[in-house]
XYZ file of C-alpha atoms in Angstrom:
474
model
C -25.252 -4.496 18.435
C -22.432 -2.742 21.436
C -22.699 -3.971 24.743
C -20.757 -3.139 27.645
C -17.482 -4.764 30.706
C -18.963 -7.382 31.990
C -17.375 -7.036 35.636
C -17.926 -8.262 38.166
C -18.476 -5.289 41.616
C -16.439 -6.237 44.520
C -16.927 -10.035 46.111
C -18.510 -8.958 49.378
C -21.268 -6.570 48.532
C -23.863 -4.014 50.351
C -26.373 -6.212 49.771
C -24.403 -8.921 50.242
C -24.308 -8.004 54.466
C -27.263 -6.051 54.624
C -30.899 -7.148 53.685
C -33.598 -4.804 51.625
C -35.535 -3.695 54.296
C -32.093 -2.450 56.222
C -30.859 -0.766 53.283
C -34.000 0.843 52.534
C -33.808 2.098 56.247
C -30.351 3.967 55.921
C -31.636 5.241 52.715
C -34.270 7.019 54.262
C -32.089 8.549 56.729
C -29.786 9.998 54.640
C -33.027 11.772 51.988
C -34.266 13.103 56.177
C -31.439 15.100 56.119
C -31.199 15.946 52.808
C -28.646 14.347 50.701
C -28.325 11.604 48.001
C -27.592 7.750 49.884
C -24.805 6.599 47.172
C -23.002 3.328 47.774
C -19.026 2.906 46.067
C -17.847 -0.059 45.905
C -14.799 -1.852 43.723
C -15.623 -3.656 40.645
C -14.129 -7.248 40.452
C -11.609 -6.176 37.933
C -9.627 -3.691 39.651
C -6.431 -3.362 41.153
C -7.585 0.032 43.563
C -7.744 -0.300 47.121
C -11.274 -1.030 48.337
C -12.904 1.303 50.086
C -13.036 1.318 54.032
C -16.978 2.926 54.020
C -18.584 1.891 51.113
C -21.496 4.647 52.273
C -21.685 8.611 51.324
C -24.140 11.090 51.974
C -23.766 13.413 49.221
C -25.116 17.262 48.477
C -27.534 16.621 45.599
C -26.139 19.644 43.805
C -22.397 18.112 43.677
C -21.592 16.676 40.507
C -20.199 13.778 38.967
C -16.695 15.314 38.830
C -16.239 16.245 41.909
C -17.255 12.567 43.421
C -15.116 11.892 40.850
C -11.989 13.572 42.290
C -13.239 13.341 46.305
C -12.775 9.503 45.898
C -9.815 9.304 44.120
C -8.012 10.878 47.440
C -9.800 9.311 49.392
C -8.438 6.054 48.002
C -5.358 7.852 47.784
C -3.717 6.246 44.625
C -1.683 8.582 41.993
C -3.103 11.280 40.000
C -1.690 9.364 37.009
C -3.927 6.297 37.864
C -7.305 5.104 35.415
C -10.039 5.978 37.631
C -13.794 5.694 36.098
C -17.192 5.426 37.530
C -19.807 3.096 36.702
C -23.227 2.401 37.059
C -24.449 -0.576 35.855
C -21.189 -1.185 33.829
C -21.784 1.251 32.002
C -18.364 4.007 32.080
C -19.841 6.866 33.664
C -18.777 10.000 31.467
C -20.393 12.699 32.879
C -18.822 14.604 35.090
C -21.642 18.090 34.875
C -24.192 16.237 36.382
C -25.608 16.676 39.730
C -25.722 13.725 41.835
C -29.401 14.332 42.806
C -29.902 13.492 38.418
C -28.515 10.935 38.725
C -29.929 9.546 41.440
C -32.995 10.643 40.001
C -32.234 7.980 36.933
C -30.729 5.201 39.214
C -31.824 4.560 42.227
C -32.144 1.122 43.046
C -35.562 -0.266 44.718
C -33.748 0.283 47.911
C -33.415 3.293 47.448
C -29.343 4.130 47.456
C -27.664 4.766 43.895
C -25.264 2.296 43.421
C -21.520 3.399 41.642
C -18.624 1.337 41.375
C -15.563 2.097 40.493
C -12.305 0.809 38.504
C -8.793 1.341 36.751
C -9.733 -0.045 33.147
C -11.994 -0.165 30.787
C -12.773 -1.480 27.170
C -12.643 0.581 23.828
C -15.857 -0.590 23.206
C -17.413 -0.338 26.919
C -20.963 1.147 26.935
C -20.401 5.127 28.367
C -22.728 7.021 30.237
C -23.285 11.054 29.185
C -25.095 13.343 30.518
C -28.070 12.188 28.766
C -28.079 8.555 29.884
C -27.666 9.751 33.484
C -30.148 12.729 33.917
C -32.483 10.556 31.846
C -33.869 6.669 33.433
C -33.936 3.881 30.910
C -37.531 3.643 30.726
C -37.697 7.319 29.668
C -35.599 6.898 27.496
C -36.848 4.155 25.652
C -39.878 5.575 25.378
C -37.971 8.395 23.287
C -36.489 5.759 20.737
C -39.677 4.128 20.559
C -41.033 8.065 19.559
C -38.922 8.319 16.878
C -38.669 5.039 15.303
C -42.891 4.711 15.097
C -42.223 7.984 12.751
C -39.566 5.853 10.932
C -36.811 8.256 11.727
C -33.050 7.322 13.681
C -33.039 8.588 17.135
C -30.568 10.088 18.096
C -27.955 11.354 21.099
C -25.017 13.484 20.742
C -23.278 15.066 23.372
C -19.717 16.814 23.465
C -17.664 14.557 24.718
C -15.457 14.637 28.382
C -13.072 17.242 28.124
C -13.273 18.695 24.701
C -12.444 22.941 24.182
C -15.984 22.348 21.568
C -19.049 24.367 21.929
C -22.063 22.676 23.522
C -25.130 21.540 21.989
C -27.939 23.361 22.940
C -30.259 20.262 22.118
C -28.384 16.538 22.439
C -31.356 14.599 20.486
C -31.916 14.445 16.859
C -34.532 12.441 15.021
C -32.965 12.125 11.444
C -33.875 10.420 8.155
C -32.663 7.420 7.484
C -31.228 7.371 4.462
C -29.308 10.223 5.962
C -25.715 10.199 5.041
C -22.939 10.077 8.471
C -21.113 12.344 6.839
C -24.259 15.336 5.979
C -25.257 14.518 9.587
C -21.023 15.173 11.151
C -21.491 18.471 8.979
C -25.568 19.037 11.173
C -23.369 19.020 13.744
C -20.370 21.430 13.272
C -22.533 23.784 12.126
C -24.389 23.757 14.372
C -21.771 24.392 17.338
C -20.735 26.786 15.142
C -16.949 25.340 14.922
C -15.284 26.961 12.050
C -14.666 25.307 8.370
C -11.333 24.108 9.328
C -11.343 23.460 12.245
C -10.939 19.575 12.935
C -14.123 17.053 14.026
C -14.030 13.762 15.027
C -17.584 11.735 15.802
C -16.955 9.319 18.289
C -18.666 5.539 19.204
C -17.718 5.179 22.302
C -13.657 5.830 22.160
C -13.277 5.122 18.296
C -13.620 7.747 16.053
C -16.273 7.182 13.274
C -14.646 7.530 10.094
C -17.506 5.855 7.179
C -18.878 8.855 6.212
C -20.478 7.489 3.536
C -22.515 4.997 5.482
C -26.278 5.734 6.355
C -27.549 6.766 9.868
C -29.382 3.418 9.521
C -26.545 1.209 8.657
C -25.223 2.888 11.688
C -28.010 2.662 13.929
C -27.948 -1.089 13.578
C -24.923 -2.243 14.022
C -24.798 0.225 16.853
C -27.593 1.098 19.234
C -27.695 0.359 23.012
C -30.406 -1.674 24.194
C -32.157 2.087 25.363
C -32.951 1.935 21.121
C -30.778 5.312 20.929
C -27.669 5.690 19.526
C -25.212 7.430 21.374
C -22.657 9.731 19.321
C -20.360 11.908 20.999
C -17.742 14.753 19.167
C -14.185 16.862 19.128
C -12.264 18.512 17.709
C -9.374 15.946 18.915
C -8.752 12.476 18.669
C -5.904 9.514 19.884
C -3.485 9.695 17.114
C -4.070 5.968 17.716
C -7.914 5.593 18.067
C -9.899 2.894 16.733
C -11.294 3.960 13.707
C -15.133 2.765 13.100
C -15.082 2.711 9.169
C -17.415 1.070 6.097
C -15.989 -2.114 7.253
C -16.887 -2.597 11.112
C -20.576 -1.155 10.244
C -21.083 -3.751 7.125
C -20.153 -7.410 8.896
C -21.071 -7.893 12.731
C -19.133 -8.529 15.338
C -19.263 -12.251 14.961
C -18.250 -12.257 11.460
C -15.043 -10.111 11.600
C -14.259 -12.315 14.984
C -14.924 -15.745 13.140
C -12.567 -14.459 9.818
C -9.472 -12.992 12.814
C -9.875 -16.500 13.457
C -9.921 -18.344 9.912
C -6.906 -15.987 9.399
C -5.069 -17.182 12.942
C -6.048 -20.559 11.837
C -3.653 -20.671 8.887
C -0.542 -18.392 10.921
C -1.850 -15.720 9.292
C -2.225 -11.481 9.881
C -5.840 -10.949 9.010
C -5.730 -6.931 7.944
C -8.700 -4.826 6.915
C -7.228 -1.989 4.482
C -9.675 1.216 3.757
C -9.190 4.559 2.379
C -8.722 7.269 4.507
C -11.156 10.116 3.902
C -10.434 12.460 1.621
C -7.681 10.342 -0.240
C -7.715 10.503 -3.800
C -6.325 6.821 -4.633
C -8.552 4.506 -5.829
C -11.037 2.960 -3.233
C -10.182 -1.229 -2.937
C -13.162 -3.686 -3.706
C -11.547 -6.292 -1.579
C -10.674 -3.841 1.792
C -9.201 -8.082 3.622
C -5.905 -9.511 3.237
C -4.214 -12.418 4.936
C -0.485 -11.623 4.815
C 2.491 -14.185 6.132
C 3.449 -12.385 10.109
C 7.297 -12.049 8.791
C 5.781 -9.787 5.741
C 7.247 -6.133 6.967
C 5.434 -3.180 7.036
C 7.065 -1.376 3.979
C 6.319 -4.764 1.652
C 2.992 -4.393 2.912
C 2.155 -0.795 1.212
C 4.454 -1.602 -1.536
C 2.062 -3.930 -2.751
C -1.506 -1.829 -1.371
C 0.758 0.487 -3.873
C 0.593 -2.224 -7.096
C -3.195 -2.303 -6.477
C -4.627 0.579 -5.949
C -2.613 3.724 -7.545
C -3.361 5.016 -10.872
C 0.640 5.907 -11.397
C 3.679 3.876 -10.816
C 5.203 6.700 -9.429
C 2.456 6.839 -7.157
C 3.189 5.955 -3.481
C 0.621 5.304 -0.755
C 0.952 4.838 3.383
C -0.411 3.406 6.069
C -1.813 4.720 9.000
C -3.320 3.175 12.448
C -5.326 5.848 13.306
C -3.752 9.725 12.116
C -0.240 8.284 12.558
C 1.950 7.366 9.042
C 3.692 3.682 9.597
C 7.399 4.820 8.867
C 8.539 1.739 10.632
C 9.442 -0.137 7.634
C 11.175 -2.766 8.728
C 8.678 -4.027 11.570
C 6.809 -7.152 10.902
C 3.323 -7.289 10.795
C 3.228 -9.639 13.337
C 4.983 -7.002 15.676
C 2.289 -4.799 14.273
C -1.013 -6.676 14.926
C 0.378 -8.030 18.482
C 0.260 -3.515 19.067
C -2.953 -2.736 16.793
C -5.113 -5.727 16.777
C -8.628 -4.358 18.143
C -9.569 -6.087 20.902
C -12.869 -6.785 20.030
C -12.897 -8.550 16.696
C -8.688 -9.393 16.227
C -8.781 -8.045 13.262
C -5.756 -5.275 12.136
C -7.151 -1.798 10.801
C -5.448 0.384 8.352
C -6.045 2.744 6.507
C -4.081 4.076 3.636
C -3.657 7.475 1.404
C -0.879 9.250 -1.094
C -0.590 12.339 1.324
C 0.293 12.343 4.785
C -1.363 15.700 6.044
C 0.715 18.134 7.235
C 2.090 18.116 11.435
C 1.001 14.313 10.883
C 2.163 12.145 13.817
C 4.629 9.108 13.051
C 4.742 5.711 14.297
C 7.766 4.345 13.715
C 10.355 1.815 15.714
C 10.268 3.323 18.917
C 6.467 3.678 19.333
C 6.315 0.146 18.134
C 8.204 -1.759 20.873
C 6.864 0.027 24.138
C 3.766 1.454 25.443
C 2.736 4.752 25.361
C 2.611 4.338 29.710
C 6.419 3.078 29.277
C 7.635 5.984 26.389
C 5.770 8.569 29.413
C 8.228 7.331 32.478
C 10.694 7.689 30.700
C 9.892 10.855 28.866
C 9.517 12.193 32.895
C 12.402 10.865 33.719
C 14.530 13.157 31.518
C 11.776 16.085 32.023
C 12.622 15.475 35.829
C 16.493 15.916 35.143
C 15.633 19.180 33.220
C 16.416 17.309 30.146
C 14.302 17.355 26.399
C 13.411 14.032 25.319
C 13.702 13.248 21.773
C 13.045 10.192 20.046
C 15.705 10.135 16.713
C 15.218 7.376 13.686
C 15.840 7.939 10.641
C 13.595 8.599 7.959
C 11.841 6.822 5.729
C 13.688 6.315 1.657
C 17.066 8.228 3.501
C 20.035 6.304 2.726
C 22.155 7.852 5.931
C 23.358 4.990 8.308
C 20.481 4.250 10.670
C 20.903 5.526 14.389
C 21.852 2.563 17.362
C 20.200 4.617 20.115
C 17.279 6.260 19.526
C 17.333 8.463 22.612
C 17.902 11.714 23.222
C 18.554 13.292 26.636
C 19.714 17.438 26.516
C 20.313 20.049 27.433
C 17.231 22.343 27.270
C 19.490 25.508 26.573
C 21.421 24.212 23.250
C 19.677 24.728 19.958
C 18.394 22.886 16.951
C 21.835 22.892 15.278
C 24.024 21.779 18.417
C 20.996 18.696 18.599
C 22.643 17.817 14.831
C 25.721 18.088 15.671
C 25.263 15.102 18.742
C 23.078 13.187 15.736
C 26.315 13.369 13.207
C 28.394 11.359 15.986
C 25.612 9.183 16.888
C 25.473 7.799 13.550
C 29.579 8.204 13.014
C 28.416 10.630 10.186
C 31.196 12.707 8.605
C 30.888 16.222 9.961
C 30.725 17.951 6.332
C 28.164 15.414 5.007
C 24.700 17.781 5.271
C 21.802 16.350 7.779
C 18.306 17.868 8.119
C 16.165 16.626 10.462
C 12.064 16.792 10.382
C 9.477 16.792 12.800
C 5.946 14.876 12.063
C 7.168 15.462 8.645
C 8.004 19.440 8.345
C 11.750 20.621 7.940
C 13.670 22.126 11.207
C 15.806 25.111 9.151
C 16.895 27.125 11.937
C 19.816 26.030 13.290
C 19.262 29.237 15.616
C 16.147 27.454 17.275
C 16.291 26.565 20.882
C 15.379 23.310 20.668
C 12.955 23.941 23.903
C 10.671 25.734 21.618
C 10.416 23.291 19.149
C 9.562 20.940 21.961
C 7.033 22.547 23.625
C 5.423 22.975 19.833
C 5.433 19.380 18.840
C 5.894 17.316 21.847
C 4.184 13.875 21.988
C 1.250 12.960 24.054
C 3.621 10.274 25.606
C 6.521 13.742 26.518
C 8.441 12.750 24.020
C 9.666 14.377 20.797
C 9.768 12.412 17.547
C 11.960 13.663 15.058
C 13.551 11.893 11.716
C 16.561 12.457 9.778
C 18.041 12.845 5.967
C 20.747 13.373 4.041
C 17.778 15.438 1.941
C 15.417 17.574 2.287
C 12.598 15.709 1.359
C-alpha cells in the first residue's frame, strides 16, 4: 500500500505559539465574518521563503487553484518554481474545489483549516483530488466499506489536473473484483466519449498504469489508500519518462522489490525489470528480472533481449523508458540506472517492443546527460536570443561519424536544408554525401521548410528540438 511523503511541517508552527482555546477564538472571529479561517505554513523540506503571516481569512467560494496562485505570488517566487499545497501530507490536486468544501472536510478541532506548502514531492506521494478534498476521511471510509461489504472494489476516478479531456459525470465506481484493468480503462474512455484513436492513460498518482491484464482486486490490494478507496486519474497525455505501474510492480510488494534491489547492489550489479510494452507482438518474458554488470551498454542489453524474445533472428528489439525509446546504445546501464532508477524501490524499469510507434520521443545521449531543468534552461537561452535550440545526434545504425557537439542554436529564419549543410560541416562530411535528418523517427524531406515550423511542431517538453541524422532514409 502506498504511503505519502512524511516530511514535517515548519519548525515553529501556529499551534506551538497559540493554545487550542486561543486558536478556537481566532477561528470563531473569522467564521463570524463569513470567512474560512486558514493557517498556511511551510513544510520542513521546503526551500521556499517562510510566510510572515500564516493566518488567512478567505472567501468560502474561493477555489483551491485561486488560493494557490495568491499564495505563490505572496511568496514572490518565479513562475517556473515548483509549488505544491499539502493537507495531511497529501498533495492537493483539486484546483476547482471551493475552500468551503475543503474546510468542511478537513477543518481541525480548533476550527482552523491547516494547509502546508512546499516545492518538492515524490512520484509515489498520495494525491488529494476533488473527491478527497470535499469528503472527509470518515465519509470516504464509510463509502469504501459499503462497497467491500458487497464484495466489490470501490474506485474514485477523476480527470487529471490540467487535462483537456472531458470530466466524468460521476467519480465513484463499484466494480467486480475480477474485472481487468484494461476493461475498466475502456469503460472510462467510453464514459467520457473520447475518440477511439485518442491517447488515453490511467494514473496511480504520478505513475502510468500499464498492467491491463491485472485484475482490479490485485490493483486494489497494492494501491488502496487508508480510507479503503482506490484512486485513479485519467489523461490523454503522459510525461515521456513517467514511471509505469506494470504487472511486476503489482505482483511484488515494495518490501520485496527493495530487497531485490539491495541484493543486486550487494553484488555490484544493476537490477532491471523488463516488461513487454502494451500491444507489442513479441513474446512475453517468463523472467522479467535481470541483474547485469554496470559496464554493460544499453545496446548490449537490447541485443541480448532480442535473442531471448524475438521469434525471428532478424527481429530487432527496442527498449523504452516510459514512452521514450532508448537510442543511446553506447551509454552504460550504470548511467541509465543513475538517471532513471525508481525512487520507491531502487529498480530500473524498462519495456521492450519490436516496433517504435510514429512520433515516439527519443531518449538519446544528451537527454541522459542532463536533467530536464538543465536542458530547459539551455533552450530558453536560445529562445531569448531568438534562436532555435536543436540537439542533433547520430541515428542508431548510421555509418556516418558521430558529432562532437550536439547542441545547435540556429537562426529562426533558416530552412531545413541549411540545417543539413551546417550539420555536414560539423561532422566534416563531404558536401556531395547524402544526409537525412529525422524528428521522432520521421524523415524531414522538405529542405525548403523553415526550421521554426519544424520546431513548433515537434519541440520537446524541455523546449529543444531533437533531430537525428543518417546517410540512409531508414
